[in-house]
CSV table of C-alpha atoms in Angstrom, one decimal:
chain,number,residue,atom,x,y,z
A,1,MET,CA,52.9,-56.1,-23.7
A,2,THR,CA,52.5,-54.6,-20.2
A,3,TYR,CA,52.3,-50.9,-19.6
A,4,LEU,CA,53.0,-49.5,-16.2
A,5,ILE,CA,51.7,-46.0,-15.6
A,6,PHE,CA,52.4,-44.5,-12.2
A,7,ASP,CA,53.4,-41.3,-10.4
A,8,THR,CA,57.0,-40.2,-10.6
A,9,VAL,CA,57.5,-40.3,-6.9
A,10,SER,CA,56.6,-43.9,-6.5
A,11,ALA,CA,58.1,-45.2,-9.7
A,12,ALA,CA,60.7,-47.5,-8.2
A,13,SER,CA,58.4,-49.0,-5.6
A,14,ALA,CA,55.5,-49.5,-8.1
A,15,PHE,CA,57.8,-51.2,-10.6
A,16,GLU,CA,59.0,-53.6,-8.0
A,17,PHE,CA,55.4,-54.3,-6.8
A,18,TYR,CA,54.4,-55.4,-10.3
A,19,MET,CA,57.5,-57.5,-10.8
A,20,GLN,CA,56.6,-59.4,-7.7
A,21,GLN,CA,53.1,-60.0,-9.0
A,22,TRP,CA,54.5,-61.4,-12.2
A,23,ARG,CA,56.8,-63.7,-10.4
A,24,ARG,CA,53.9,-65.1,-8.4
A,25,GLY,CA,51.9,-65.6,-11.6
A,26,GLU,CA,49.3,-63.0,-10.8
A,27,LEU,CA,49.9,-61.0,-14.0
A,28,ALA,CA,48.3,-62.2,-17.3
A,29,THR,CA,51.5,-62.8,-19.2
A,30,SER,CA,52.6,-66.2,-20.6
A,31,SER,CA,56.4,-65.8,-20.3
A,32,SER,CA,59.1,-63.3,-19.4
A,33,ASP,CA,59.3,-62.4,-23.1
A,34,ASP,CA,55.7,-61.1,-22.9
A,35,LEU,CA,56.5,-59.0,-19.9
A,36,SER,CA,57.9,-56.1,-22.0
A,37,CYS,CA,57.6,-53.4,-19.4
A,38,ARG,CA,57.3,-49.8,-20.6
A,39,VAL,CA,57.4,-47.3,-17.8
A,40,VAL,CA,55.5,-44.1,-18.5
A,41,LEU,CA,55.9,-41.4,-15.9
A,42,VAL,CA,52.8,-39.3,-15.6
A,43,ALA,CA,52.9,-36.3,-13.2
A,44,GLY,CA,49.8,-35.9,-11.2
A,45,LEU,CA,48.5,-39.5,-11.4
A,46,ARG,CA,47.5,-40.5,-7.9
A,47,ALA,CA,47.4,-44.2,-8.0
A,48,ALA,CA,49.2,-46.9,-10.0
A,49,GLU,CA,47.3,-48.5,-12.8
A,50,ILE,CA,48.3,-51.4,-15.0
A,51,LEU,CA,47.1,-51.5,-18.6
A,52,LEU,CA,47.3,-54.6,-20.7
A,53,ALA,CA,47.7,-54.1,-24.5
A,54,LYS,CA,47.5,-56.8,-27.0
A,55,PRO,CA,50.9,-57.7,-28.5
A,56,LEU,CA,51.2,-57.0,-32.2
A,57,VAL,CA,52.8,-60.3,-33.1
A,58,ARG,CA,51.9,-62.9,-30.5
A,59,ALA,CA,48.4,-64.0,-29.8
A,60,ALA,CA,46.9,-62.2,-26.9
A,61,ALA,CA,46.6,-63.9,-23.5
A,62,PRO,CA,43.0,-64.8,-22.7
A,63,HIS,CA,43.2,-63.1,-19.3
A,64,ALA,CA,44.4,-59.9,-20.8
A,65,ALA,CA,41.6,-59.8,-23.3
A,66,ARG,CA,39.0,-60.4,-20.5
A,67,SER,CA,40.6,-57.7,-18.5
A,68,ARG,CA,40.2,-55.1,-21.2
A,69,ASP,CA,36.6,-56.2,-21.9
A,70,ASP,CA,35.7,-55.9,-18.3
A,71,ASP,CA,37.3,-52.5,-17.9
A,72,PRO,CA,36.5,-50.2,-20.9
A,73,SER,CA,38.4,-47.3,-19.4
A,74,ALA,CA,41.6,-49.4,-19.2
A,75,ALA,CA,41.1,-50.4,-22.9
A,76,ALA,CA,40.6,-46.8,-23.9
A,77,ALA,CA,43.7,-45.7,-22.0
A,78,ALA,CA,45.7,-48.5,-23.6
A,79,ALA,CA,44.6,-47.4,-27.0
A,80,ALA,CA,45.5,-43.8,-26.2
A,81,ALA,CA,48.9,-44.9,-25.0
A,82,ILE,CA,49.5,-46.8,-28.3
A,83,ARG,CA,48.4,-43.8,-30.4
A,84,SER,CA,50.6,-41.5,-28.4
A,85,ARG,CA,53.6,-43.9,-28.9
A,86,ASN,CA,53.0,-44.3,-32.6
A,87,ALA,CA,52.1,-40.7,-33.4
A,88,PRO,CA,54.7,-38.5,-35.2
A,89,GLN,CA,56.8,-36.7,-32.7
A,90,PRO,CA,57.2,-32.9,-32.8
A,91,GLY,CA,60.7,-33.2,-34.0
A,92,SER,CA,59.7,-35.2,-37.1
A,93,LEU,CA,59.4,-32.3,-39.6
A,94,GLY,CA,63.1,-31.8,-40.4
A,95,LEU,CA,64.4,-29.4,-43.1
A,96,VAL,CA,67.9,-30.8,-42.6
A,97,SER,CA,68.2,-34.3,-41.2
A,98,ASP,CA,70.7,-35.5,-38.5
A,99,ALA,CA,72.7,-37.0,-41.4
A,100,TRP,CA,73.2,-33.4,-42.7
A,101,GLU,CA,70.9,-33.9,-45.8
A,102,LEU,CA,68.2,-31.4,-46.9
A,103,GLN,CA,64.7,-32.9,-47.0
A,104,THR,CA,62.5,-30.7,-49.2
A,105,ASP,CA,59.9,-33.4,-50.0
A,106,ARG,CA,58.9,-33.5,-46.3
A,107,VAL,CA,58.6,-29.8,-45.9
A,108,LEU,CA,57.0,-28.8,-49.3
A,109,PRO,CA,53.4,-29.9,-48.4
A,110,PHE,CA,53.4,-27.4,-45.5
A,111,LEU,CA,54.3,-24.4,-47.6
A,112,THR,CA,52.0,-22.5,-50.0
A,113,GLU,CA,52.3,-20.0,-52.9
A,114,ASN,CA,51.9,-17.1,-50.4
A,115,SER,CA,54.6,-14.5,-50.8
A,116,ASP,CA,53.9,-12.6,-47.5
A,117,PHE,CA,56.0,-14.5,-45.1
A,118,VAL,CA,59.0,-14.0,-42.8
A,119,VAL,CA,61.8,-16.6,-42.1
A,120,ILE,CA,63.3,-16.6,-38.6
A,121,GLY,CA,66.2,-18.9,-37.7
A,122,ILE,CA,68.1,-19.4,-34.5
A,123,ILE,CA,71.6,-20.6,-33.6
A,124,GLY,CA,73.4,-21.1,-30.4
A,125,PRO,CA,75.1,-23.6,-28.0
A,126,PRO,CA,73.2,-26.3,-26.1
A,127,GLY,CA,70.8,-25.5,-23.3
A,128,VAL,CA,70.5,-21.8,-23.9
A,129,GLY,CA,66.7,-21.9,-24.6
A,130,LYS,CA,66.6,-21.8,-28.4
A,131,SER,CA,63.6,-24.1,-28.7
A,132,THR,CA,61.8,-22.3,-25.9
A,133,ILE,CA,62.2,-19.0,-27.8
A,134,MET,CA,61.0,-20.5,-31.0
A,135,ASN,CA,58.0,-22.0,-29.3
A,136,GLU,CA,57.1,-18.6,-28.0
A,137,LEU,CA,57.4,-17.1,-31.5
A,138,TYR,CA,55.1,-19.8,-32.8
A,139,GLY,CA,52.5,-18.8,-30.2
A,140,PHE,CA,52.6,-22.0,-28.2
A,141,ASP,CA,50.7,-21.8,-24.9
A,142,GLY,CA,52.5,-24.0,-22.4
A,143,SER,CA,49.7,-23.7,-19.9
A,144,SER,CA,47.4,-25.9,-21.9
A,145,PRO,CA,47.4,-29.4,-20.5
A,146,GLY,CA,48.4,-32.2,-22.8
A,147,MET,CA,49.7,-30.0,-25.6
A,148,LEU,CA,53.1,-30.8,-27.0
A,149,PRO,CA,55.2,-27.9,-28.0
A,150,PRO,CA,56.0,-27.4,-31.7
A,151,PHE,CA,59.7,-27.7,-31.0
A,152,SER,CA,61.0,-30.3,-28.5
A,153,ILE,CA,62.5,-28.8,-25.4
A,154,GLN,CA,65.0,-30.3,-22.9
A,155,SER,CA,63.5,-32.6,-20.3
A,156,ASP,CA,65.0,-33.2,-16.9
A,157,GLU,CA,66.3,-36.5,-18.2
A,158,THR,CA,67.8,-35.0,-21.3
A,159,ARG,CA,69.4,-32.3,-19.2
A,160,ALA,CA,70.8,-34.8,-16.7
A,161,MET,CA,72.3,-36.9,-19.5
A,162,ALA,CA,73.8,-33.8,-21.2
A,163,LYS,CA,72.1,-34.7,-24.4
A,164,HIS,CA,70.8,-32.4,-27.1
A,165,CYS,CA,67.2,-32.6,-28.2
A,166,THR,CA,67.3,-31.0,-31.7
A,167,ALA,CA,69.3,-32.6,-34.6
A,168,GLY,CA,69.7,-30.9,-38.0
A,169,ILE,CA,67.1,-28.1,-38.7
A,170,GLU,CA,63.5,-28.4,-37.6
A,171,LEU,CA,60.9,-26.3,-39.5
A,172,ARG,CA,57.5,-25.1,-38.4
A,173,VAL,CA,55.0,-22.6,-40.0
A,174,SER,CA,52.8,-20.5,-37.7
A,175,SER,CA,49.4,-19.2,-38.5
A,176,GLU,CA,50.9,-15.8,-39.2
A,177,ARG,CA,53.1,-17.5,-41.9
A,178,LEU,CA,56.2,-17.3,-39.9
A,179,ILE,CA,58.6,-19.9,-41.1
A,180,LEU,CA,60.6,-20.9,-38.0
A,181,LEU,CA,63.8,-22.8,-38.1
A,182,ASP,CA,65.1,-24.4,-34.9
A,183,THR,CA,68.6,-25.8,-35.2
A,184,GLN,CA,70.9,-28.3,-33.5
A,185,PRO,CA,73.3,-26.7,-31.1
A,186,VAL,CA,76.8,-25.6,-32.0
A,187,TYR,CA,79.7,-26.6,-29.7
A,188,SER,CA,77.7,-29.6,-28.5
A,189,PRO,CA,79.7,-32.4,-26.8
A,190,SER,CA,76.8,-34.9,-27.2
A,191,LEU,CA,76.5,-34.1,-30.9
A,192,LEU,CA,80.2,-34.7,-31.3
A,193,VAL,CA,79.9,-38.1,-29.5
A,194,ASP,CA,77.0,-39.1,-31.8
A,195,MET,CA,78.9,-38.4,-35.0
A,196,MET,CA,82.3,-39.9,-33.9
A,197,ARG,CA,83.5,-43.4,-35.1
A,198,PRO,CA,85.8,-45.5,-32.9
A,199,ASP,CA,88.8,-44.3,-34.9
A,200,GLY,CA,87.8,-40.6,-34.4
A,201,SER,CA,86.6,-40.0,-37.9
A,202,SER,CA,83.2,-38.4,-38.7
A,203,THR,CA,80.1,-40.4,-39.7
A,204,ILE,CA,78.6,-37.4,-41.4
A,205,PRO,CA,80.0,-36.2,-44.8
A,206,VAL,CA,80.2,-32.5,-44.2
A,207,LEU,CA,82.2,-31.2,-47.1
A,208,ASN,CA,81.0,-32.9,-50.2
A,209,GLY,CA,82.0,-36.3,-48.9
A,210,GLU,CA,85.6,-35.4,-47.9
A,211,PRO,CA,86.7,-37.5,-45.0
A,212,LEU,CA,87.3,-35.5,-41.8
A,213,SER,CA,87.9,-36.1,-38.2
A,214,ALA,CA,84.8,-35.8,-36.0
A,215,ASP,CA,86.0,-32.8,-34.1
A,216,LEU,CA,86.8,-30.9,-37.3
A,217,ALA,CA,83.6,-32.0,-39.0
A,218,HIS,CA,81.7,-30.8,-35.9
A,219,GLU,CA,83.4,-27.4,-36.1
A,220,MET,CA,82.6,-27.1,-39.8
A,221,MET,CA,78.9,-28.1,-39.3
A,222,GLY,CA,78.5,-25.1,-37.0
A,223,ILE,CA,80.0,-22.8,-39.7
A,224,GLN,CA,77.9,-24.3,-42.5
A,225,LEU,CA,74.8,-23.9,-40.3
A,226,GLY,CA,75.5,-20.2,-39.7
A,227,VAL,CA,76.2,-19.5,-43.4
A,228,PHE,CA,73.1,-21.3,-44.5
A,229,LEU,CA,70.8,-19.6,-42.0
A,230,ALA,CA,72.3,-16.2,-42.8
A,231,SER,CA,71.5,-16.8,-46.5
A,232,ILE,CA,67.9,-18.0,-46.2
A,233,CYS,CA,66.5,-16.1,-43.2
A,234,ASN,CA,65.1,-12.6,-42.8
A,235,ILE,CA,66.0,-12.6,-39.1
A,236,LEU,CA,68.6,-14.7,-37.4
A,237,LEU,CA,68.6,-15.0,-33.6
A,238,VAL,CA,72.0,-15.6,-32.1
A,239,VAL,CA,71.6,-16.9,-28.6
A,240,SER,CA,74.3,-17.0,-25.8
A,241,GLU,CA,74.2,-17.9,-22.1
A,242,GLY,CA,75.0,-15.3,-19.6
A,243,ILE,CA,76.4,-11.8,-20.1
A,244,HIS,CA,80.1,-12.8,-20.5
A,245,ASP,CA,79.9,-15.4,-23.3
A,246,PHE,CA,81.0,-13.9,-26.6
A,247,THR,CA,81.7,-17.2,-28.4
A,248,MET,CA,78.7,-16.8,-30.7
A,249,TRP,CA,79.7,-13.3,-31.6
A,250,GLN,CA,83.0,-14.7,-32.9
A,251,GLN,CA,81.2,-17.5,-34.7
A,252,MET,CA,79.1,-15.0,-36.6
A,253,LEU,CA,82.2,-13.0,-37.6
A,254,THR,CA,83.5,-16.3,-39.1
A,255,VAL,CA,80.2,-16.8,-40.9
A,256,ASP,CA,80.5,-13.2,-42.3
A,257,LEU,CA,84.0,-14.0,-43.5
A,258,LEU,CA,83.1,-17.3,-45.3
A,259,LYS,CA,79.7,-16.4,-46.8
A,260,HIS,CA,81.1,-15.7,-50.2
A,261,ASN,CA,79.2,-15.8,-53.5
A,262,ILE,CA,76.2,-17.3,-51.9
A,263,PRO,CA,73.0,-15.3,-52.8
A,264,ASP,CA,69.6,-15.2,-51.2
A,265,PRO,CA,66.9,-17.8,-52.2
A,266,SER,CA,65.0,-15.4,-54.4
A,267,LEU,CA,67.8,-15.2,-56.9
A,268,LEU,CA,67.9,-19.0,-57.3
A,269,ALA,CA,64.2,-19.6,-57.4
A,270,PRO,CA,62.5,-20.7,-60.7
A,271,SER,CA,62.0,-17.6,-62.8
A,272,ASN,CA,58.7,-18.9,-64.3
A,273,SER,CA,57.1,-18.9,-60.8
A,274,GLN,CA,57.7,-15.2,-60.3
A,275,GLY,CA,56.0,-13.7,-63.3
A,276,HIS,CA,54.8,-10.2,-62.9
A,277,ASN,CA,55.2,-10.4,-59.2
A,278,VAL,CA,58.9,-9.8,-59.4
A,279,ALA,CA,59.9,-6.9,-57.3
A,280,PRO,CA,62.6,-4.5,-58.4
A,281,ASP,CA,66.1,-5.4,-57.5
A,282,LYS,CA,67.5,-3.5,-54.5
A,283,GLU,CA,69.6,-0.5,-55.1
A,284,ASN,CA,72.7,-2.3,-54.0
A,285,SER,CA,72.0,-5.5,-55.9
A,286,ASN,CA,75.7,-6.3,-56.0
A,287,GLU,CA,75.9,-6.7,-52.2
A,288,GLU,CA,75.6,-10.2,-50.8
A,289,TYR,CA,72.5,-10.9,-48.9
A,290,LEU,CA,72.8,-11.4,-45.1
A,291,ALA,CA,70.0,-11.9,-42.6
A,292,ASP,CA,69.5,-9.2,-39.9
A,293,LEU,CA,71.0,-10.5,-36.6
A,294,VAL,CA,69.4,-10.3,-33.2
A,295,PHE,CA,71.6,-11.2,-30.3
A,296,ILE,CA,69.9,-12.7,-27.3
A,297,HIS,CA,71.6,-13.4,-23.9
A,298,THR,CA,69.7,-15.7,-21.7
A,299,LYS,CA,69.9,-17.0,-18.1
A,300,LEU,CA,70.9,-13.6,-16.7
A,301,TRP,CA,70.8,-12.9,-13.0
A,302,GLU,CA,69.6,-9.7,-11.4
A,303,GLN,CA,73.0,-8.0,-11.1
A,304,ASP,CA,73.5,-8.5,-14.9
A,305,PHE,CA,70.7,-6.1,-15.6
A,306,SER,CA,72.5,-3.1,-14.2
A,307,SER,CA,72.5,-0.1,-16.5
A,308,SER,CA,76.4,-0.1,-16.6
A,309,SER,CA,76.6,-3.7,-17.5
A,310,ILE,CA,74.0,-3.4,-20.3
A,311,THR,CA,75.6,-0.2,-21.7
A,312,LEU,CA,79.1,-1.9,-21.8
A,313,LEU,CA,77.7,-4.9,-23.5
A,314,LYS,CA,76.0,-2.9,-26.2
A,315,LYS,CA,79.2,-0.9,-26.8
A,316,ALA,CA,81.2,-4.1,-27.1
A,317,LEU,CA,78.7,-5.6,-29.6
A,318,SER,CA,78.8,-2.5,-31.7
A,319,HIS,CA,82.6,-2.5,-31.7
A,320,HIS,CA,82.8,-6.2,-32.4
A,321,PHE,CA,80.7,-5.9,-35.6
A,322,ASN,CA,81.9,-2.5,-36.6
A,323,THR,CA,83.5,-3.7,-39.8
A,324,ALA,CA,81.2,-6.7,-40.4
A,325,SER,CA,78.8,-7.0,-43.2
A,326,PHE,CA,76.0,-8.0,-40.9
A,327,ASN,CA,73.4,-5.4,-39.9
A,328,VAL,CA,73.2,-5.6,-36.1
A,329,THR,CA,71.6,-2.2,-35.3
A,330,ASP,CA,68.2,-0.6,-35.5
A,331,SER,CA,67.5,3.1,-36.1
A,332,ALA,CA,66.2,5.0,-33.1
A,333,SER,CA,62.7,5.1,-34.7
A,334,GLN,CA,62.7,1.3,-35.0
A,335,ALA,CA,64.2,0.6,-31.6
A,336,GLY,CA,60.9,0.5,-29.9
A,337,SER,CA,59.9,1.9,-26.5
A,338,SER,CA,60.2,-1.1,-24.3
A,339,SER,CA,60.3,0.0,-20.7
A,340,SER,CA,61.5,-3.4,-19.5
A,341,GLN,CA,65.1,-3.4,-18.5
A,342,SER,CA,65.3,-7.2,-19.0
A,343,THR,CA,64.4,-6.9,-22.7
A,344,GLU,CA,66.3,-3.9,-23.9
A,345,VAL,CA,67.9,-0.8,-22.4
A,346,GLU,CA,67.4,2.3,-24.4
A,347,GLU,CA,70.3,4.6,-25.3
A,348,PRO,CA,70.3,8.1,-26.7
A,349,ASP,CA,72.4,7.0,-29.7
A,350,SER,CA,70.9,7.3,-33.2
A,351,THR,CA,71.4,3.5,-33.7
A,352,GLN,CA,71.0,0.7,-31.3
A,353,PRO,CA,72.4,-2.8,-31.5
A,354,ARG,CA,69.7,-5.5,-31.5
A,355,LEU,CA,70.6,-6.9,-28.1
A,356,LEU,CA,67.9,-8.6,-26.1
A,357,PHE,CA,68.0,-10.4,-22.7
A,358,LEU,CA,66.1,-13.1,-20.8
A,359,PRO,CA,66.4,-13.6,-17.0
A,360,GLN,CA,67.2,-16.8,-15.3
A,361,ARG,CA,64.1,-19.0,-15.0
A,362,VAL,CA,63.0,-19.2,-11.3
A,363,PRO,CA,59.8,-20.2,-9.7
A,364,GLU,CA,57.0,-17.6,-10.2
A,365,SER,CA,56.5,-17.3,-6.5
A,366,SER,CA,60.2,-16.4,-5.9
A,367,THR,CA,60.9,-12.8,-4.9
A,368,LYS,CA,64.6,-13.2,-5.9
A,369,PHE,CA,64.1,-11.3,-9.1
A,370,GLU,CA,62.9,-7.7,-8.9
A,371,VAL,CA,63.4,-6.9,-12.5
A,372,GLU,CA,61.0,-9.2,-14.4
A,373,SER,CA,59.9,-12.8,-14.5
A,374,PHE,CA,61.1,-15.2,-17.1
A,375,SER,CA,57.6,-15.6,-18.7
A,376,SER,CA,57.0,-11.9,-18.8
A,377,GLY,CA,60.5,-11.3,-20.4
A,378,LEU,CA,59.9,-14.1,-22.9
A,379,GLY,CA,56.6,-12.5,-24.0
A,380,LYS,CA,58.2,-9.1,-24.4
A,381,LEU,CA,61.1,-10.6,-26.3
A,382,ARG,CA,58.6,-12.2,-28.7
A,383,ASP,CA,56.8,-8.8,-29.2
A,384,LYS,CA,60.1,-7.1,-29.9
A,385,ILE,CA,61.2,-9.6,-32.5
A,386,LEU,CA,57.8,-9.7,-34.3
A,387,SER,CA,57.7,-5.9,-34.4
A,388,MET,CA,60.9,-5.7,-36.4
A,389,ASN,CA,61.0,-4.6,-40.0
A,390,PRO,CA,63.5,-7.2,-41.3
A,391,ARG,CA,65.5,-7.1,-44.4
A,392,SER,CA,63.6,-8.6,-47.4
A,393,PHE,CA,64.9,-10.9,-50.1
A,394,SER,CA,66.0,-9.4,-53.4
A,395,LYS,CA,62.9,-10.5,-55.2
A,396,ASN,CA,59.3,-11.3,-54.2
A,397,ILE,CA,59.0,-15.1,-54.0
A,398,SER,CA,56.5,-17.6,-52.6
A,399,GLU,CA,57.1,-19.9,-49.7
A,400,ARG,CA,57.6,-22.9,-52.0
A,401,ASP,CA,60.0,-21.0,-54.2
A,402,TRP,CA,61.9,-20.0,-51.0
A,403,LEU,CA,62.3,-23.7,-50.2
A,404,ARG,CA,63.5,-24.5,-53.7
A,405,GLY,CA,66.0,-21.7,-53.6
A,406,SER,CA,67.1,-22.8,-50.1
A,407,ALA,CA,67.8,-26.3,-51.5
A,408,LYS,CA,70.2,-24.8,-54.0
A,409,ILE,CA,71.9,-22.7,-51.4
A,410,TRP,CA,72.4,-25.7,-49.2
A,411,ASP,CA,74.2,-27.4,-52.1
A,412,LEU,CA,76.4,-24.2,-52.6
A,413,VAL,CA,77.3,-24.1,-48.9
A,414,LYS,CA,78.3,-27.8,-48.8
A,415,LYS,CA,80.4,-27.3,-51.9
A,416,SER,CA,81.8,-23.9,-51.1
A,417,PRO,CA,85.5,-23.6,-52.0
A,418,VAL,CA,85.9,-20.8,-49.5
A,419,ILE,CA,84.6,-23.0,-46.7
A,420,ALA,CA,86.7,-25.9,-47.9
A,421,ASP,CA,89.9,-23.8,-47.9
A,422,TYR,CA,89.1,-22.6,-44.3
A,423,CYS,CA,88.6,-26.2,-43.3
A,424,ARG,CA,92.1,-27.1,-44.7
A,425,THR,CA,93.5,-24.2,-42.8
A,426,LEU,CA,92.0,-25.4,-39.6
A,427,GLN,CA,93.4,-28.8,-40.2
A,428,SER,CA,96.9,-27.5,-40.8
A,429,THR,CA,96.9,-25.8,-37.4
A,430,GLY,CA,97.2,-29.1,-35.5
A,431,LEU,CA,94.3,-28.2,-33.2
A,432,PHE,CA,92.2,-30.9,-34.7
A,433,ARG,CA,92.7,-34.7,-35.1
A,434,LYS,CA,94.2,-35.8,-38.3
């Protein structure tokens, strides 16, 4: 197998150069089948280099073997390339698979009997920066060369193809015992295309195996995702793009409406694992559990940070969730004292909606933004979220019991009669394909 590694600028010309070499018989390959060219674009590489790796099935060409023996650095680089290609990718630890199935066996080894942990989930449309925010909460330092982020982020190629990079729910556990849940986007055209059969039906059984059209199944997946996260998280981040998009606000109101008779994980965890560590039930034990919501609006321009715009947005959020069961406000004592306008604007009210902002990402050298840089705003957003005193579960449980309880909640969500009735109502409106 032939590996071509070259600079991104000269990719096309270098590829053509090596193809011409092969046609003239100057490459150590026996046939066109052996010339399986894998192009790896490496930024910063100054000169083109060809690495010959032994095929796994066919016998190696003698010239290729001699080439590696004569050049130890080439052999080492080839081995590193193979290890990198075969290594587990960052997106391999999935709590929920792209087939919409819970995978507790894969996650359980990463959890402990520790009971001092916080679960933070995130939900939002594609390309709003969900994985970037979760990487920041994890503590990932993007300035370190060669380090892959815990959660995969959109590459230029993925963005150009309008593809999503997260499927299902990805789980990571930080050193501070933060259980972070990154999720597939809602309202994602690429996700809809991936799950659609030629006849328009869904390839994914969303509601207990009931056949649905792909567009309706896609809509219900977003609702199930919101209900599930609101049931198993302490903090749920709701991300929107820009200052005028309220689609996710409405989505969470729908989640509030349909989250019926679904408890928190501590009430479904095995009783024998709690023992004397069981905390007293909350005063309002009859109330259903809902994660605390934090609304984040990303990709804001400088004019969006005006005091009048922020004040109006906060008032709109408070009014929107005035009758909802979700807790979307902090008391004045918990609101913090952030002086950055891009993170939160303080108001003299006794309660403040949890509304945070991130500016548009621009080059650090640009003077276009006078408010705050993206990296600075991202760091302050992380500090704000981690300084919260989130709602706890009804009982004290370990990380592993949380996972076991979450598995039961996932089953309740997929079999919920309330969600099934809502699905039938949507189907009867004629807005979705039969």
